[in-house]
């Protein structure tokens, strides 16, 4: 019940605007306490980050705004996005880049120019 309320509150445009301002202006704080956040505050911040990210993805047209119509769609998109990020990280960590150089007569190593 409380989780549903926090989620609805974090989804509101006014709250997301305050959150964005708090992130952009470091002198502006959402909570009086800056450390040792309560579980409630931590949950609320998690939802704020989630909806901020989701709205950015909607604005960038990486996902349809229909995702925002239902909590199930939001959860499914979050699951998808997390899995895609994990796969990309796994692929990047598995790639090993090898650069071969050639020794020249003056004992220096010449590397080929990279294609961009």
mmCIF file of N, CA and C in Angstrom:
data_model
loop_
_atom_site.group_PDB
_atom_site.id
_atom_site.type_symbol
_atom_site.label_atom_id
_atom_site.label_comp_id
_atom_site.label_asym_id
_atom_site.label_seq_id
_atom_site.Cartn_x
_atom_site.Cartn_y
_atom_site.Cartn_z
ATOM 1 N N UNK A 1 0.823 -1.192 0.000
ATOM 2 C CA UNK A 1 0.000 0.000 0.000
ATOM 3 C C UNK A 1 0.872 1.263 0.000
ATOM 4 N N UNK A 2 1.805 1.346 0.944
ATOM 5 C CA UNK A 2 2.690 2.499 1.018
ATOM 6 C C UNK A 2 3.579 2.573 -0.215
ATOM 7 N N UNK A 3 3.999 1.408 -0.701
ATOM 8 C CA UNK A 3 4.829 1.338 -1.896
ATOM 9 C C UNK A 3 4.081 1.911 -3.101
ATOM 10 N N UNK A 4 2.810 1.596 -3.221
ATOM 11 C CA UNK A 4 1.983 2.104 -4.315
ATOM 12 C C UNK A 4 1.853 3.622 -4.218
ATOM 13 N N UNK A 5 1.682 4.131 -3.009
ATOM 14 C CA UNK A 5 1.572 5.576 -2.813
ATOM 15 C C UNK A 5 2.882 6.273 -3.197
ATOM 16 N N UNK A 6 4.014 5.717 -2.753
ATOM 17 C CA UNK A 6 5.314 6.302 -3.095
ATOM 18 C C UNK A 6 5.525 6.332 -4.605
ATOM 19 N N UNK A 7 5.114 5.263 -5.235
ATOM 20 C CA UNK A 7 5.274 5.160 -6.687
ATOM 21 C C UNK A 7 4.438 6.219 -7.402
ATOM 22 N N UNK A 8 3.197 6.378 -6.995
ATOM 23 C CA UNK A 8 2.322 7.386 -7.603
ATOM 24 C C UNK A 8 2.846 8.793 -7.347
ATOM 25 N N UNK A 9 3.360 9.016 -6.148
ATOM 26 C CA UNK A 9 3.912 10.323 -5.806
ATOM 27 C C UNK A 9 5.147 10.630 -6.644
ATOM 28 N N UNK A 10 6.026 9.652 -6.793
ATOM 29 C CA UNK A 10 7.266 9.845 -7.560
ATOM 30 C C UNK A 10 6.988 10.029 -9.048
ATOM 31 N N UNK A 11 5.861 9.555 -9.515
ATOM 32 C CA UNK A 11 5.512 9.635 -10.938
ATOM 33 C C UNK A 11 4.954 11.012 -11.319
ATOM 34 N N UNK A 12 4.532 11.786 -10.337
ATOM 35 C CA UNK A 12 3.928 13.101 -10.605
ATOM 36 C C UNK A 12 4.941 14.060 -11.208
ATOM 37 N N UNK A 13 4.505 14.812 -12.189
ATOM 38 C CA UNK A 13 5.369 15.748 -12.905
ATOM 39 C C UNK A 13 5.989 16.777 -11.971
ATOM 40 N N UNK A 14 5.208 17.310 -11.035
ATOM 41 C CA UNK A 14 5.721 18.335 -10.128
ATOM 42 C C UNK A 14 6.867 17.788 -9.281
ATOM 43 N N UNK A 15 6.702 16.562 -8.819
ATOM 44 C CA UNK A 15 7.717 15.930 -7.970
ATOM 45 C C UNK A 15 8.964 15.626 -8.792
ATOM 46 N N UNK A 16 8.766 15.144 -10.010
ATOM 47 C CA UNK A 16 9.912 14.854 -10.877
ATOM 48 C C UNK A 16 10.671 16.134 -11.235
ATOM 49 N N UNK A 17 9.948 17.243 -11.405
ATOM 50 C CA UNK A 17 10.611 18.521 -11.666
ATOM 51 C C UNK A 17 11.464 18.955 -10.473
ATOM 52 N N UNK A 18 10.931 18.779 -9.266
ATOM 53 C CA UNK A 18 11.711 19.088 -8.064
ATOM 54 C C UNK A 18 12.946 18.195 -7.968
ATOM 55 N N UNK A 19 12.763 16.941 -8.284
ATOM 56 C CA UNK A 19 13.876 15.989 -8.243
ATOM 57 C C UNK A 19 14.965 16.378 -9.240
ATOM 58 N N UNK A 20 14.555 16.757 -10.441
ATOM 59 C CA UNK A 20 15.515 17.184 -11.460
ATOM 60 C C UNK A 20 16.254 18.434 -11.004
ATOM 61 N N UNK A 21 15.531 19.363 -10.405
ATOM 62 C CA UNK A 21 16.161 20.581 -9.895
ATOM 63 C C UNK A 21 17.148 20.257 -8.780
ATOM 64 N N UNK A 22 16.780 19.321 -7.930
ATOM 65 C CA UNK A 22 17.667 18.930 -6.825
ATOM 66 C C UNK A 22 18.938 18.282 -7.352
ATOM 67 N N UNK A 23 18.809 17.514 -8.427
ATOM 68 C CA UNK A 23 19.995 16.887 -9.016
ATOM 69 C C UNK A 23 20.875 17.923 -9.695
ATOM 70 N N UNK A 24 20.254 18.853 -10.404
ATOM 71 C CA UNK A 24 21.006 19.850 -11.170
ATOM 72 C C UNK A 24 21.638 20.923 -10.294
ATOM 73 N N UNK A 25 20.907 21.339 -9.269
ATOM 74 C CA UNK A 25 21.416 22.373 -8.362
ATOM 75 C C UNK A 25 21.816 21.690 -7.053
ATOM 76 N N UNK A 26 23.071 21.579 -6.834
ATOM 77 C CA UNK A 26 23.550 20.827 -5.678
ATOM 78 C C UNK A 26 23.217 21.493 -4.348
ATOM 79 N N UNK A 27 22.817 22.743 -4.379
ATOM 80 C CA UNK A 27 22.476 23.435 -3.140
ATOM 81 C C UNK A 27 21.028 23.167 -2.723
ATOM 82 N N UNK A 28 20.260 22.551 -3.574
ATOM 83 C CA UNK A 28 18.848 22.278 -3.311
ATOM 84 C C UNK A 28 18.710 20.823 -2.860
ATOM 85 N N UNK A 29 18.102 20.593 -1.719
ATOM 86 C CA UNK A 29 17.961 19.249 -1.168
ATOM 87 C C UNK A 29 16.485 18.855 -1.076
ATOM 88 N N UNK A 30 16.212 17.591 -1.342
ATOM 89 C CA UNK A 30 14.845 17.094 -1.214
ATOM 90 C C UNK A 30 14.479 16.826 0.248
ATOM 91 N N UNK A 31 15.450 16.337 1.018
ATOM 92 C CA UNK A 31 15.213 15.971 2.411
ATOM 93 C C UNK A 31 16.111 16.806 3.314
ATOM 94 N N UNK A 32 15.678 16.991 4.553
ATOM 95 C CA UNK A 32 16.507 17.718 5.508
ATOM 96 C C UNK A 32 17.769 16.933 5.842
ATOM 97 N N UNK A 33 17.617 15.642 6.020
ATOM 98 C CA UNK A 33 18.789 14.825 6.327
ATOM 99 C C UNK A 33 19.491 14.444 5.028
ATOM 100 N N UNK A 34 20.808 14.612 5.008
ATOM 101 C CA UNK A 34 21.584 14.302 3.812
ATOM 102 C C UNK A 34 22.210 12.918 3.892
ATOM 103 N N UNK A 35 22.299 12.401 5.092
ATOM 104 C CA UNK A 35 22.896 11.079 5.310
ATOM 105 C C UNK A 35 21.895 10.215 6.055
ATOM 106 N N UNK A 36 22.183 8.944 6.106
ATOM 107 C CA UNK A 36 21.348 7.994 6.849
ATOM 108 C C UNK A 36 19.872 8.124 6.493
ATOM 109 N N UNK A 37 19.591 7.954 5.208
ATOM 110 C CA UNK A 37 18.207 8.037 4.756
ATOM 111 C C UNK A 37 17.401 6.875 5.310
ATOM 112 N N UNK A 38 16.149 7.137 5.608
ATOM 113 C CA UNK A 38 15.265 6.078 6.078
ATOM 114 C C UNK A 38 14.920 5.157 4.910
ATOM 115 N N UNK A 39 14.372 4.021 5.224
ATOM 116 C CA UNK A 39 13.962 3.078 4.183
ATOM 117 C C UNK A 39 12.895 3.707 3.288
ATOM 118 N N UNK A 40 12.038 4.494 3.871
ATOM 119 C CA UNK A 40 10.989 5.197 3.128
ATOM 120 C C UNK A 40 11.611 6.191 2.139
ATOM 121 N N UNK A 41 12.583 6.979 2.609
ATOM 122 C CA UNK A 41 13.253 7.937 1.734
ATOM 123 C C UNK A 41 14.020 7.218 0.627
ATOM 124 N N UNK A 42 14.658 6.130 0.982
ATOM 125 C CA UNK A 42 15.417 5.357 -0.001
ATOM 126 C C UNK A 42 14.502 4.797 -1.091
ATOM 127 N N UNK A 43 13.362 4.278 -0.689
ATOM 128 C CA UNK A 43 12.388 3.756 -1.662
ATOM 129 C C UNK A 43 11.879 4.874 -2.563
ATOM 130 N N UNK A 44 11.571 6.011 -1.957
ATOM 131 C CA UNK A 44 11.070 7.143 -2.721
ATOM 132 C C UNK A 44 12.115 7.614 -3.736
ATOM 133 N N UNK A 45 13.379 7.714 -3.328
ATOM 134 C CA UNK A 45 14.445 8.110 -4.248
ATOM 135 C C UNK A 45 14.616 7.101 -5.371
ATOM 136 N N UNK A 46 14.487 5.839 -5.061
ATOM 137 C CA UNK A 46 14.583 4.802 -6.095
ATOM 138 C C UNK A 46 13.514 4.999 -7.153
ATOM 139 N N UNK A 47 12.293 5.266 -6.715
ATOM 140 C CA UNK A 47 11.208 5.516 -7.665
ATOM 141 C C UNK A 47 11.447 6.806 -8.450
ATOM 142 N N UNK A 48 11.978 7.828 -7.794
ATOM 143 C CA UNK A 48 12.276 9.074 -8.503
ATOM 144 C C UNK A 48 13.305 8.845 -9.609
ATOM 145 N N UNK A 49 14.362 8.116 -9.297
ATOM 146 C CA UNK A 49 15.370 7.813 -10.321
ATOM 147 C C UNK A 49 14.756 6.979 -11.448
ATOM 148 N N UNK A 50 13.929 6.019 -11.071
ATOM 149 C CA UNK A 50 13.291 5.158 -12.068
ATOM 150 C C UNK A 50 12.417 5.975 -13.020
ATOM 151 N N UNK A 51 11.532 6.806 -12.467
ATOM 152 C CA UNK A 51 10.621 7.573 -13.323
ATOM 153 C C UNK A 51 11.348 8.674 -14.093
ATOM 154 N N UNK A 52 12.388 9.220 -13.516
ATOM 155 C CA UNK A 52 13.196 10.195 -14.242
ATOM 156 C C UNK A 52 13.839 9.534 -15.461
ATOM 157 N N UNK A 53 14.399 8.366 -15.257
ATOM 158 C CA UNK A 53 15.023 7.624 -16.348
ATOM 159 C C UNK A 53 13.991 7.198 -17.389
ATOM 160 N N UNK A 54 12.854 6.725 -16.935
ATOM 161 C CA UNK A 54 11.789 6.301 -17.842
ATOM 162 C C UNK A 54 11.290 7.471 -18.682
ATOM 163 N N UNK A 55 11.090 8.627 -18.051
ATOM 164 C CA UNK A 55 10.642 9.807 -18.796
ATOM 165 C C UNK A 55 11.703 10.272 -19.789
ATOM 166 N N UNK A 56 12.967 10.148 -19.426
ATOM 167 C CA UNK A 56 14.037 10.482 -20.384
ATOM 168 C C UNK A 56 13.985 9.545 -21.586
ATOM 169 N N UNK A 57 13.753 8.265 -21.340
ATOM 170 C CA UNK A 57 13.655 7.300 -22.440
ATOM 171 C C UNK A 57 12.442 7.582 -23.317
ATOM 172 N N UNK A 58 11.342 8.002 -22.712
ATOM 173 C CA UNK A 58 10.150 8.369 -23.484
ATOM 174 C C UNK A 58 10.450 9.618 -24.321
ATOM 175 N N UNK A 59 11.095 10.609 -23.710
ATOM 176 C CA UNK A 59 11.441 11.844 -24.434
ATOM 177 C C UNK A 59 12.386 11.578 -25.597
ATOM 178 N N UNK A 60 13.308 10.643 -25.397
ATOM 179 C CA UNK A 60 14.274 10.298 -26.449
ATOM 180 C C UNK A 60 13.695 9.293 -27.440
ATOM 181 N N UNK A 61 12.441 8.936 -27.257
ATOM 182 C CA UNK A 61 11.720 7.999 -28.123
ATOM 183 C C UNK A 61 12.366 6.609 -28.180
ATOM 184 N N UNK A 62 12.997 6.234 -27.057
ATOM 185 C CA UNK A 62 13.523 4.864 -26.959
ATOM 186 C C UNK A 62 12.416 3.902 -26.559
ATOM 187 N N UNK A 63 11.328 4.473 -26.066
ATOM 188 C CA UNK A 63 10.179 3.675 -25.657
ATOM 189 C C UNK A 63 8.924 4.546 -25.813
ATOM 190 N N UNK A 64 7.802 3.884 -26.049
ATOM 191 C CA UNK A 64 6.537 4.592 -26.212
ATOM 192 C C UNK A 64 6.044 5.109 -24.857
ATOM 193 N N UNK A 65 5.319 6.219 -24.898
ATOM 194 C CA UNK A 65 4.757 6.745 -23.648
ATOM 195 C C UNK A 65 3.637 5.852 -23.118
ATOM 196 N N UNK A 66 3.223 4.872 -23.897
ATOM 197 C CA UNK A 66 2.212 3.908 -23.427
ATOM 198 C C UNK A 66 2.721 3.104 -22.240
ATOM 199 N N UNK A 67 4.046 3.024 -22.096
ATOM 200 C CA UNK A 67 4.639 2.311 -20.962
ATOM 201 C C UNK A 67 4.184 2.932 -19.647
ATOM 202 N N UNK A 68 3.942 4.249 -19.667
ATOM 203 C CA UNK A 68 3.548 4.955 -18.452
ATOM 204 C C UNK A 68 2.083 4.736 -18.073
ATOM 205 N N UNK A 69 1.334 4.030 -18.916
ATOM 206 C CA UNK A 69 -0.090 3.837 -18.652
ATOM 207 C C UNK A 69 -0.371 2.794 -17.583
ATOM 208 N N UNK A 70 0.543 1.872 -17.386
ATOM 209 C CA UNK A 70 0.281 0.773 -16.460
ATOM 210 C C UNK A 70 1.567 0.386 -15.736
ATOM 211 N N UNK A 71 1.432 0.104 -14.460
ATOM 212 C CA UNK A 71 2.568 -0.299 -13.634
ATOM 213 C C UNK A 71 3.228 -1.578 -14.157
ATOM 214 N N UNK A 72 2.447 -2.451 -14.734
ATOM 215 C CA UNK A 72 2.989 -3.698 -15.289
ATOM 216 C C UNK A 72 3.910 -3.392 -16.468
ATOM 217 N N UNK A 73 3.509 -2.451 -17.316
ATOM 218 C CA UNK A 73 4.357 -2.046 -18.447
ATOM 219 C C UNK A 73 5.652 -1.410 -17.949
ATOM 220 N N UNK A 74 5.517 -0.583 -16.908
ATOM 221 C CA UNK A 74 6.704 0.062 -16.341
ATOM 222 C C UNK A 74 7.682 -0.977 -15.800
ATOM 223 N N UNK A 75 7.148 -1.940 -15.069
ATOM 224 C CA UNK A 75 8.007 -3.002 -14.516
ATOM 225 C C UNK A 75 8.657 -3.824 -15.623
ATOM 226 N N UNK A 76 7.894 -4.125 -16.658
ATOM 227 C CA UNK A 76 8.428 -4.908 -17.771
ATOM 228 C C UNK A 76 9.543 -4.149 -18.479
ATOM 229 N N UNK A 77 9.351 -2.846 -18.669
ATOM 230 C CA UNK A 77 10.383 -2.056 -19.318
ATOM 231 C C UNK A 77 11.642 -1.963 -18.450
ATOM 232 N N UNK A 78 11.448 -1.800 -17.151
ATOM 233 C CA UNK A 78 12.602 -1.747 -16.234
ATOM 234 C C UNK A 78 13.374 -3.060 -16.289
ATOM 235 N N UNK A 79 12.654 -4.166 -16.316
ATOM 236 C CA UNK A 79 13.299 -5.480 -16.405
ATOM 237 C C UNK A 79 14.065 -5.605 -17.718
ATOM 238 N N UNK A 80 13.436 -5.208 -18.807
ATOM 239 C CA UNK A 80 14.076 -5.260 -20.128
ATOM 240 C C UNK A 80 15.325 -4.387 -20.161
ATOM 241 N N UNK A 81 15.188 -3.151 -19.684
ATOM 242 C CA UNK A 81 16.309 -2.208 -19.718
ATOM 243 C C UNK A 81 17.487 -2.707 -18.882
ATOM 244 N N UNK A 82 17.200 -3.258 -17.718
ATOM 245 C CA UNK A 82 18.273 -3.790 -16.876
ATOM 246 C C UNK A 82 18.965 -4.972 -17.536
ATOM 247 N N UNK A 83 18.205 -5.836 -18.183
ATOM 248 C CA UNK A 83 18.807 -6.985 -18.855
ATOM 249 C C UNK A 83 19.648 -6.562 -20.048
ATOM 250 N N UNK A 84 19.188 -5.570 -20.795
ATOM 251 C CA UNK A 84 19.947 -5.086 -21.947
ATOM 252 C C UNK A 84 21.258 -4.476 -21.468
ATOM 253 N N UNK A 85 21.223 -3.685 -20.406
ATOM 254 C CA UNK A 85 22.441 -3.082 -19.865
ATOM 255 C C UNK A 85 23.413 -4.149 -19.389
ATOM 256 N N UNK A 86 22.890 -5.176 -18.701
ATOM 257 C CA UNK A 86 23.756 -6.253 -18.222
ATOM 258 C C UNK A 86 24.403 -6.987 -19.388
ATOM 259 N N UNK A 87 23.626 -7.237 -20.448
ATOM 260 C CA UNK A 87 24.178 -7.915 -21.622
ATOM 261 C C UNK A 87 25.267 -7.073 -22.270
ATOM 262 N N UNK A 88 25.039 -5.758 -22.390
ATOM 263 C CA UNK A 88 26.048 -4.883 -22.981
ATOM 264 C C UNK A 88 27.311 -4.858 -22.142
ATOM 265 N N UNK A 89 27.140 -4.791 -20.818
ATOM 266 C CA UNK A 89 28.308 -4.795 -19.940
ATOM 267 C C UNK A 89 29.075 -6.104 -20.054
ATOM 268 N N UNK A 90 28.331 -7.201 -20.140
ATOM 269 C CA UNK A 90 28.968 -8.514 -20.257
ATOM 270 C C UNK A 90 29.731 -8.618 -21.577
ATOM 271 N N UNK A 91 29.137 -8.143 -22.645
ATOM 272 C CA UNK A 91 29.795 -8.180 -23.959
ATOM 273 C C UNK A 91 31.054 -7.320 -23.931
ATOM 274 N N UNK A 92 30.938 -6.123 -23.358
ATOM 275 C CA UNK A 92 32.088 -5.216 -23.294
ATOM 276 C C UNK A 92 33.208 -5.814 -22.451
ATOM 277 N N UNK A 93 32.866 -6.473 -21.354
ATOM 278 C CA UNK A 93 33.912 -7.041 -20.496
ATOM 279 C C UNK A 93 34.559 -8.262 -21.141
ATOM 280 N N UNK A 94 33.825 -8.950 -22.022
ATOM 281 C CA UNK A 94 34.384 -10.128 -22.682
ATOM 282 C C UNK A 94 35.262 -9.775 -23.882
ATOM 283 N N UNK A 95 35.097 -8.562 -24.388
ATOM 284 C CA UNK A 95 35.904 -8.152 -25.534
ATOM 285 C C UNK A 95 37.324 -7.862 -25.059
ATOM 286 N N UNK A 96 38.252 -8.390 -25.776
ATOM 287 C CA UNK A 96 39.639 -8.059 -25.509
ATOM 288 C C UNK A 96 40.201 -7.435 -26.759
ATOM 289 N N UNK A 97 40.798 -6.310 -26.572
ATOM 290 C CA UNK A 97 41.306 -5.578 -27.718
ATOM 291 C C UNK A 97 42.799 -5.848 -27.847
ATOM 292 N N UNK A 98 43.194 -6.248 -29.013
ATOM 293 C CA UNK A 98 44.598 -6.531 -29.262
ATOM 294 C C UNK A 98 45.105 -5.558 -30.314
ATOM 295 N N UNK A 99 46.189 -4.904 -29.987
ATOM 296 C CA UNK A 99 46.821 -4.007 -30.945
ATOM 297 C C UNK A 99 48.207 -4.567 -31.235
ATOM 298 N N UNK A 100 48.477 -4.765 -32.478
ATOM 299 C CA UNK A 100 49.774 -5.284 -32.857
ATOM 300 C C UNK A 100 50.630 -4.152 -33.390
ATOM 301 N N UNK A 101 51.818 -4.089 -32.894
ATOM 302 C CA UNK A 101 52.756 -3.076 -33.349
ATOM 303 C C UNK A 101 53.915 -3.730 -34.087
ATOM 304 N N UNK A 102 54.635 -2.929 -34.816
ATOM 305 C CA UNK A 102 55.775 -3.410 -35.590
ATOM 306 C C UNK A 102 57.013 -2.649 -35.122
ATOM 307 N N UNK A 103 58.055 -3.401 -34.802
ATOM 308 C CA UNK A 103 59.318 -2.765 -34.423
ATOM 309 C C UNK A 103 59.988 -2.210 -35.670
ATOM 310 N N UNK A 104 60.417 -0.980 -35.535
ATOM 311 C CA UNK A 104 61.129 -0.378 -36.666
ATOM 312 C C UNK A 104 62.634 -0.445 -36.407
ATOM 313 N N UNK A 105 63.396 0.002 -37.375
ATOM 314 C CA UNK A 105 64.858 -0.071 -37.275
ATOM 315 C C UNK A 105 65.397 0.789 -36.138
ATOM 316 N N UNK A 106 64.696 1.863 -35.786
ATOM 317 C CA UNK A 106 65.190 2.746 -34.720
ATOM 318 C C UNK A 106 64.677 2.334 -33.338
ATOM 319 N N UNK A 107 64.297 1.057 -33.188
ATOM 320 C CA UNK A 107 63.843 0.464 -31.920
ATOM 321 C C UNK A 107 62.597 1.136 -31.340
ATOM 322 N N UNK A 108 61.725 1.628 -32.197
ATOM 323 C CA UNK A 108 60.442 2.148 -31.735
ATOM 324 C C UNK A 108 59.351 1.223 -32.284
ATOM 325 N N UNK A 109 58.204 1.302 -31.654
ATOM 326 C CA UNK A 109 57.085 0.467 -32.083
ATOM 327 C C UNK A 109 56.109 1.358 -32.844
ATOM 328 N N UNK A 110 55.767 0.938 -34.035
ATOM 329 C CA UNK A 110 54.796 1.677 -34.845
ATOM 330 C C UNK A 110 53.479 0.908 -34.839
ATOM 331 N N UNK A 111 52.431 1.610 -34.447
ATOM 332 C CA UNK A 111 51.116 0.996 -34.411
ATOM 333 C C UNK A 111 50.314 1.466 -35.600
ATOM 334 N N UNK A 112 49.461 0.590 -36.128
ATOM 335 C CA UNK A 112 48.636 1.004 -37.261
ATOM 336 C C UNK A 112 47.595 2.027 -36.811
ATOM 337 N N UNK A 113 47.170 2.886 -37.707
ATOM 338 C CA UNK A 113 46.131 3.858 -37.410
ATOM 339 C C UNK A 113 44.794 3.137 -37.285
ATOM 340 N N UNK A 114 44.008 3.573 -36.333
ATOM 341 C CA UNK A 114 42.705 2.941 -36.119
ATOM 342 C C UNK A 114 41.676 3.519 -37.069
ATOM 343 N N UNK A 115 40.810 2.659 -37.539
ATOM 344 C CA UNK A 115 39.670 3.111 -38.364
ATOM 345 C C UNK A 115 38.591 3.589 -37.440
ATOM 346 N N UNK A 116 38.021 4.736 -37.750
ATOM 347 C CA UNK A 116 36.966 5.277 -36.869
ATOM 348 C C UNK A 116 35.626 5.165 -37.511
#
